[in-house]
Amino acid sequence: MERVCRVLEYNKMKKQLMQHASSSLGKKRVEKLMPSTDLEEVRHAQNGTFEGAKILRLKGQAPLGGIRDIRASIKRAAISGMLNEQELLDIASTIYGSRRFKSFIEQCIEDEIDLTILASMAEDIIPLTDLERSIKQSIDENGEMLDSASPQLRSIRQQIRNHESSVRSKLESMTRSANSRKMLSDAIITIRNDRYVIPVKQEYRGQFGGLIHDQSSSGATLFIEPDAVVSINNQLREARVKERQEIERILHELTGEVSEEEDNLKLVVDTMEEVDFLFAKAYYSREIKGSQPTLNDEGRLDFKKARHPLIPGDEIVPIDVELGNAFQSLVITGPNTGGKTVTLKTIGLLTLMAQSGLHVPCDEGSEAAVFQQIFADIGDEQSIEQSLSTFSSHMTNIVDILDKLDHESLVLFDELGAGTDPTEGAALAISILDYVYKVGARVAATTHYSELKGYAYNREGVMNASVEFDVETLRPTYRLMIGVPGRSNAFAISRRLGLREDIIDEAQSQIGADTNKIENMIASLDESRKQAESEQEKANEHRIQAEKLHRDLEKEYERFERDKERAMEEAEAKAHEAVQKAKQEANEIIEYLREVQKTNLAIKDHELIEAKKMLDEASPELKSKGKKKTKEKKPIANADKLLPGDEVKVISFDQKGHIVDKVNDKEFYVQLGMMKMKVKATDLQYMSRPKQETKSPLAAVRGKDAHVKTELDLRGERYEDAMLLVDKYLDDALLAGYNQVSIIHGKGTGALRKGVQEKLKRHRSVTQTRMGGMNEGGSGVTLVQFK
């Protein structure tokens, strides 16, 4: 595998990948990356890359800063070694970075981003906030121990500052003194051997006394610690020793805390290494415009618009290549530098990338196979630009490959059989391809031999392919054409360059009839391919136009639906407002009639007319288009036909009632609810004649056209609207003379039932209520009896 990775430039690809790692942890993980041969392992790695790419697409980036490789520090802390300030800072930084990443993933999950692998990684991260806090409260961001690390350290450092101030004060008084200044080389205070000194001229060395710590290179200046500050300098040095001892004590204490969290810290580091590696793959996928391929372990690969990741994007020509579906052997022919070797390397490298859990630089819908072995005979010396391979080196590699391959292998042969006699080389190449086919391995091979062009037509499971060459520009297009063998362009190129036609004709005559047939067949195939591509381009243009038209129509339809819905909502809102207003006014009229009823006085005609007018004005006016008007009954023509008990309609009031008595042929007494009126026959409209006499001839109306029913259905009504309906219905039922009615409120949450029963308890005319029986609706119905 190592040789194949080198030949297919897998390691160069890894260097590109490594540039996207955020820490040394991720870089080390990339260095260890190798293709896997386990399908489930590869699928898991691909899914991880997909989740990372999803995060980058939705969030732009992932917080991975501050992560350090602290495993050496953890190990030394575990064996009681003392960590220094910088090592502890790195540990705190790593804890902070991992904690921030954990919070980031939790926020992504709250934002309903579907994550599985990253969610599991985040769960493994233990936020060691106490250890992080201890370190950051003791050491500043520059790696210096803070005074607040301990009360003792604060006290010691205060002593140091006091001693330093005292020493500097005494020495500054010496440097400012007129007598002393002439004895000094310079009026400054400096430090030698961690002690404060002043530069004294050689000839005045005895004037200050004290200790000589250093002298200038010329010997003219001595750095002397005067007797006046020796004692204070000694105290200062002692304080600094205590400071160092206290700092070491604090470092030992912090190291002990690190040691206690050894296992958790290792888990954090290992997890963040995988996280950094995962996002390195995701960033690399974004750079190469990669996609997640469908995986299989059956040797099928189908790369759509595949691009070699090591070739600059402005130079690469995408290719479509498949293998292992309709055929398991692919023979690629074409001119030198036409892109055959690039095609082989693209197939091999993209397969290695897929098996490494990396997205491949292909369009969506591509498929990759997980092979147990991958072999490539392209030559160690051969790169994309140059080929220097020989027959012997080729054959040595081929022998080794044929000894190891099996049905789960992918084999790549470049210039199979080249470097020897063409006839023998072609025969040898055919035998090798036959053997690989029998074993069941997948193989892609490039060749110059025309004999191999016909090989694919005579073998099942073998397909020709070629790289296209533009004779007009004398340049390869680098396009791979599956199913079309490469043409020999020698004659066409020679003719394009101006070679005499008679020489070309003579050369063509030297070629055998079979070769000419093959070339003519290839030319015909090439012409048919170009025509098919032209037709396909036209079809694609029509399809694109049709899709655009379809999208435009969908947008227009959606806009129409939105406008219609908005208009309906506005109409419903206005209607609801009108109905609510009408209900309110109707309730006010009912209350007015109740007040009149309480007075036990007969309602006069003008009061009834006024109430009727108020009700008419309260009814909302709703316009209806296209609604057919019902045919109204005409006034009574033969008044002598009316009998007491007949139901009639008083046209002028638009109210229903029944005949009580006959005054004369032209007038009748009519009962309207609780009112009895004298009405002219011409103002009456016959409605119906009851078959049997009811207990009460009174009839109330609901709306304008319907009798009051013996049941009220409240299902689907809002609570407030339902309560208003109950009030009106009870009044209407009483006016209709009913002894018992049913109120259907349904079961539901019980709120509507409770509200109905509470209202019935407070109603003055209700004597008894009960729930419905088994055949009466059960607990979804309340039966009401009146006085």
PDB file of N, CA and C in Angstrom, residues 427-475:
ATOM      1  N   ALA A 427       0.069  -8.908 -27.565  1.00  0.00           N
ATOM      2  CA  ALA A 427      -0.384 -10.242 -27.170  1.00  0.00           C
ATOM      3  C   ALA A 427      -0.253 -10.440 -25.669  1.00  0.00           C
ATOM      4  N   LEU A 428       0.892  -9.952 -25.120  1.00  0.00           N
ATOM      5  CA  LEU A 428       1.125 -10.074 -23.691  1.00  0.00           C
ATOM      6  C   LEU A 428       0.090  -9.256 -22.897  1.00  0.00           C
ATOM      7  N   ALA A 429      -0.212  -8.078 -23.386  1.00  0.00           N
ATOM      8  CA  ALA A 429      -1.194  -7.225 -22.706  1.00  0.00           C
ATOM      9  C   ALA A 429      -2.565  -7.890 -22.688  1.00  0.00           C
ATOM     10  N   ILE A 430      -2.955  -8.510 -23.816  1.00  0.00           N
ATOM     11  CA  ILE A 430      -4.253  -9.183 -23.879  1.00  0.00           C
ATOM     12  C   ILE A 430      -4.305 -10.341 -22.883  1.00  0.00           C
ATOM     13  N   SER A 431      -3.226 -11.112 -22.790  1.00  0.00           N
ATOM     14  CA  SER A 431      -3.189 -12.241 -21.858  1.00  0.00           C
ATOM     15  C   SER A 431      -3.292 -11.761 -20.413  1.00  0.00           C
ATOM     16  N   ILE A 432      -2.580 -10.678 -20.087  1.00  0.00           N
ATOM     17  CA  ILE A 432      -2.620 -10.146 -18.724  1.00  0.00           C
ATOM     18  C   ILE A 432      -4.036  -9.671 -18.375  1.00  0.00           C
ATOM     19  N   LEU A 433      -4.664  -8.947 -19.314  1.00  0.00           N
ATOM     20  CA  LEU A 433      -6.022  -8.457 -19.054  1.00  0.00           C
ATOM     21  C   LEU A 433      -7.008  -9.611 -18.907  1.00  0.00           C
ATOM     22  N   ASP A 434      -6.828 -10.678 -19.710  1.00  0.00           N
ATOM     23  CA  ASP A 434      -7.698 -11.852 -19.588  1.00  0.00           C
ATOM     24  C   ASP A 434      -7.550 -12.500 -18.214  1.00  0.00           C
ATOM     25  N   TYR A 435      -6.310 -12.593 -17.740  1.00  0.00           N
ATOM     26  CA  TYR A 435      -6.064 -13.214 -16.438  1.00  0.00           C
ATOM     27  C   TYR A 435      -6.717 -12.401 -15.309  1.00  0.00           C
ATOM     28  N   VAL A 436      -6.527 -11.086 -15.365  1.00  0.00           N
ATOM     29  CA  VAL A 436      -7.109 -10.228 -14.321  1.00  0.00           C
ATOM     30  C   VAL A 436      -8.631 -10.335 -14.348  1.00  0.00           C
ATOM     31  N   TYR A 437      -9.192 -10.427 -15.560  1.00  0.00           N
ATOM     32  CA  TYR A 437     -10.645 -10.546 -15.677  1.00  0.00           C
ATOM     33  C   TYR A 437     -11.136 -11.855 -15.058  1.00  0.00           C
ATOM     34  N   LYS A 438     -10.423 -12.937 -15.313  1.00  0.00           N
ATOM     35  CA  LYS A 438     -10.813 -14.244 -14.761  1.00  0.00           C
ATOM     36  C   LYS A 438     -10.768 -14.234 -13.239  1.00  0.00           C
ATOM     37  N   VAL A 439      -9.770 -13.578 -12.684  1.00  0.00           N
ATOM     38  CA  VAL A 439      -9.656 -13.498 -11.220  1.00  0.00           C
ATOM     39  C   VAL A 439     -10.835 -12.718 -10.637  1.00  0.00           C
ATOM     40  N   GLY A 440     -11.360 -11.767 -11.407  1.00  0.00           N
ATOM     41  CA  GLY A 440     -12.506 -10.980 -10.945  1.00  0.00           C
ATOM     42  C   GLY A 440     -12.156  -9.607 -10.447  1.00  0.00           C
ATOM     43  N   ALA A 441     -10.899  -9.204 -10.598  1.00  0.00           N
ATOM     44  CA  ALA A 441     -10.483  -7.865 -10.161  1.00  0.00           C
ATOM     45  C   ALA A 441     -10.978  -6.809 -11.139  1.00  0.00           C
ATOM     46  N   ARG A 442     -11.059  -5.569 -10.662  1.00  0.00           N
ATOM     47  CA  ARG A 442     -11.385  -4.445 -11.530  1.00  0.00           C
ATOM     48  C   ARG A 442     -10.076  -3.874 -12.063  1.00  0.00           C
ATOM     49  N   VAL A 443     -10.048  -3.565 -13.372  1.00  0.00           N
ATOM     50  CA  VAL A 443      -8.799  -3.118 -13.975  1.00  0.00           C
ATOM     51  C   VAL A 443      -9.069  -1.968 -14.940  1.00  0.00           C
ATOM     52  N   ALA A 444      -8.191  -0.983 -14.916  1.00  0.00           N
ATOM     53  CA  ALA A 444      -8.182   0.091 -15.908  1.00  0.00           C
ATOM     54  C   ALA A 444      -6.774   0.146 -16.470  1.00  0.00           C
ATOM     55  N   ALA A 445      -6.651   0.072 -17.809  1.00  0.00           N
ATOM     56  CA  ALA A 445      -5.332   0.010 -18.443  1.00  0.00           C
ATOM     57  C   ALA A 445      -5.273   0.994 -19.605  1.00  0.00           C
ATOM     58  N   THR A 446      -4.113   1.587 -19.804  1.00  0.00           N
ATOM     59  CA  THR A 446      -3.895   2.458 -20.963  1.00  0.00           C
ATOM     60  C   THR A 446      -2.941   1.751 -21.918  1.00  0.00           C
ATOM     61  N   THR A 447      -3.087   2.050 -23.213  1.00  0.00           N
ATOM     62  CA  THR A 447      -2.231   1.390 -24.204  1.00  0.00           C
ATOM     63  C   THR A 447      -2.201   2.197 -25.499  1.00  0.00           C
ATOM     64  N   HIS A 448      -1.156   1.895 -26.321  1.00  0.00           N
ATOM     65  CA  HIS A 448      -1.065   2.463 -27.669  1.00  0.00           C
ATOM     66  C   HIS A 448      -1.462   1.443 -28.720  1.00  0.00           C
ATOM     67  N   TYR A 449      -1.535   0.179 -28.341  1.00  0.00           N
ATOM     68  CA  TYR A 449      -1.692  -0.891 -29.333  1.00  0.00           C
ATOM     69  C   TYR A 449      -3.097  -0.886 -29.926  1.00  0.00           C
ATOM     70  N   SER A 450      -3.134  -0.898 -31.278  1.00  0.00           N
ATOM     71  CA  SER A 450      -4.435  -0.919 -31.964  1.00  0.00           C
ATOM     72  C   SER A 450      -5.123  -2.265 -31.763  1.00  0.00           C
ATOM     73  N   GLU A 451      -4.347  -3.347 -31.495  1.00  0.00           N
ATOM     74  CA  GLU A 451      -4.945  -4.662 -31.287  1.00  0.00           C
ATOM     75  C   GLU A 451      -5.892  -4.646 -30.075  1.00  0.00           C
ATOM     76  N   LEU A 452      -5.557  -3.812 -29.079  1.00  0.00           N
ATOM     77  CA  LEU A 452      -6.386  -3.768 -27.877  1.00  0.00           C
ATOM     78  C   LEU A 452      -7.684  -3.002 -28.100  1.00  0.00           C
ATOM     79  N   LYS A 453      -7.743  -2.230 -29.201  1.00  0.00           N
ATOM     80  CA  LYS A 453      -8.995  -1.539 -29.509  1.00  0.00           C
ATOM     81  C   LYS A 453     -10.078  -2.556 -29.857  1.00  0.00           C
ATOM     82  N   GLY A 454      -9.695  -3.570 -30.645  1.00  0.00           N
ATOM     83  CA  GLY A 454     -10.645  -4.613 -30.999  1.00  0.00           C
ATOM     84  C   GLY A 454     -10.868  -5.602 -29.860  1.00  0.00           C
ATOM     85  N   TYR A 455      -9.943  -5.658 -28.908  1.00  0.00           N
ATOM     86  CA  TYR A 455     -10.047  -6.585 -27.776  1.00  0.00           C
ATOM     87  C   TYR A 455     -11.355  -6.359 -27.016  1.00  0.00           C
ATOM     88  N   ALA A 456     -11.705  -5.081 -26.769  1.00  0.00           N
ATOM     89  CA  ALA A 456     -12.893  -4.788 -25.970  1.00  0.00           C
ATOM     90  C   ALA A 456     -14.170  -5.239 -26.670  1.00  0.00           C
ATOM     91  N   TYR A 457     -14.158  -5.251 -28.018  1.00  0.00           N
ATOM     92  CA  TYR A 457     -15.362  -5.654 -28.736  1.00  0.00           C
ATOM     93  C   TYR A 457     -15.551  -7.162 -28.715  1.00  0.00           C
ATOM     94  N   ASN A 458     -14.497  -7.882 -28.482  1.00  0.00           N
ATOM     95  CA  ASN A 458     -14.567  -9.346 -28.534  1.00  0.00           C
ATOM     96  C   ASN A 458     -14.648  -9.973 -27.149  1.00  0.00           C
ATOM     97  N   ARG A 459     -14.624  -9.177 -26.079  1.00  0.00           N
ATOM     98  CA  ARG A 459     -14.633  -9.712 -24.724  1.00  0.00           C
ATOM     99  C   ARG A 459     -15.810  -9.127 -23.944  1.00  0.00           C
ATOM    100  N   GLU A 460     -16.545 -10.021 -23.310  1.00  0.00           N
ATOM    101  CA  GLU A 460     -17.630  -9.574 -22.437  1.00  0.00           C
ATOM    102  C   GLU A 460     -17.029  -8.988 -21.154  1.00  0.00           C
ATOM    103  N   GLY A 461     -17.614  -7.893 -20.680  1.00  0.00           N
ATOM    104  CA  GLY A 461     -17.131  -7.279 -19.442  1.00  0.00           C
ATOM    105  C   GLY A 461     -15.967  -6.337 -19.636  1.00  0.00           C
ATOM    106  N   VAL A 462     -15.606  -6.061 -20.909  1.00  0.00           N
ATOM    107  CA  VAL A 462     -14.493  -5.151 -21.199  1.00  0.00           C
ATOM    108  C   VAL A 462     -15.023  -3.991 -22.022  1.00  0.00           C
ATOM    109  N   MET A 463     -14.575  -2.784 -21.712  1.00  0.00           N
ATOM    110  CA  MET A 463     -15.068  -1.601 -22.412  1.00  0.00           C
ATOM    111  C   MET A 463     -13.893  -0.750 -22.883  1.00  0.00           C
ATOM    112  N   ASN A 464     -14.045  -0.221 -24.108  1.00  0.00           N
ATOM    113  CA  ASN A 464     -13.068   0.721 -24.644  1.00  0.00           C
ATOM    114  C   ASN A 464     -13.329   2.127 -24.109  1.00  0.00           C
ATOM    115  N   ALA A 465     -12.284   2.895 -24.054  1.00  0.00           N
ATOM    116  CA  ALA A 465     -12.399   4.325 -23.730  1.00  0.00           C
ATOM    117  C   ALA A 465     -11.225   5.029 -24.383  1.00  0.00           C
ATOM    118  N   SER A 466     -11.347   6.338 -24.520  1.00  0.00           N
ATOM    119  CA  SER A 466     -10.257   7.080 -25.142  1.00  0.00           C
ATOM    120  C   SER A 466     -10.260   8.510 -24.642  1.00  0.00           C
ATOM    121  N   VAL A 467      -9.117   9.151 -24.800  1.00  0.00           N
ATOM    122  CA  VAL A 467      -9.040  10.573 -24.500  1.00  0.00           C
ATOM    123  C   VAL A 467      -9.105  11.306 -25.836  1.00  0.00           C
ATOM    124  N   GLU A 468      -9.930  12.341 -25.856  1.00  0.00           N
ATOM    125  CA  GLU A 468     -10.226  13.032 -27.118  1.00  0.00           C
ATOM    126  C   GLU A 468      -9.035  13.888 -27.568  1.00  0.00           C
ATOM    127  N   PHE A 469      -8.854  13.966 -28.909  1.00  0.00           N
ATOM    128  CA  PHE A 469      -7.793  14.788 -29.500  1.00  0.00           C
ATOM    129  C   PHE A 469      -8.415  15.660 -30.579  1.00  0.00           C
ATOM    130  N   ASP A 470      -8.149  16.962 -30.515  1.00  0.00           N
ATOM    131  CA  ASP A 470      -8.691  17.909 -31.482  1.00  0.00           C
ATOM    132  C   ASP A 470      -7.683  18.063 -32.634  1.00  0.00           C
ATOM    133  N   VAL A 471      -8.037  17.505 -33.789  1.00  0.00           N
ATOM    134  CA  VAL A 471      -7.126  17.555 -34.941  1.00  0.00           C
ATOM    135  C   VAL A 471      -6.952  18.988 -35.443  1.00  0.00           C
ATOM    136  N   GLU A 472      -7.977  19.819 -35.298  1.00  0.00           N
ATOM    137  CA  GLU A 472      -7.908  21.199 -35.791  1.00  0.00           C
ATOM    138  C   GLU A 472      -6.857  22.010 -35.036  1.00  0.00           C
ATOM    139  N   THR A 473      -6.854  21.859 -33.708  1.00  0.00           N
ATOM    140  CA  THR A 473      -5.892  22.638 -32.898  1.00  0.00           C
ATOM    141  C   THR A 473      -4.629  21.846 -32.609  1.00  0.00           C
ATOM    142  N   LEU A 474      -4.627  20.529 -33.005  1.00  0.00           N
ATOM    143  CA  LEU A 474      -3.497  19.628 -32.721  1.00  0.00           C
ATOM    144  C   LEU A 474      -3.209  19.572 -31.219  1.00  0.00           C
ATOM    145  N   ARG A 475      -4.274  19.603 -30.418  1.00  0.00           N
ATOM    146  CA  ARG A 475      -4.130  19.543 -28.964  1.00  0.00           C
ATOM    147  C   ARG A 475      -5.131  18.532 -28.390  1.00  0.00           C
TER     148      ARG A 475
END
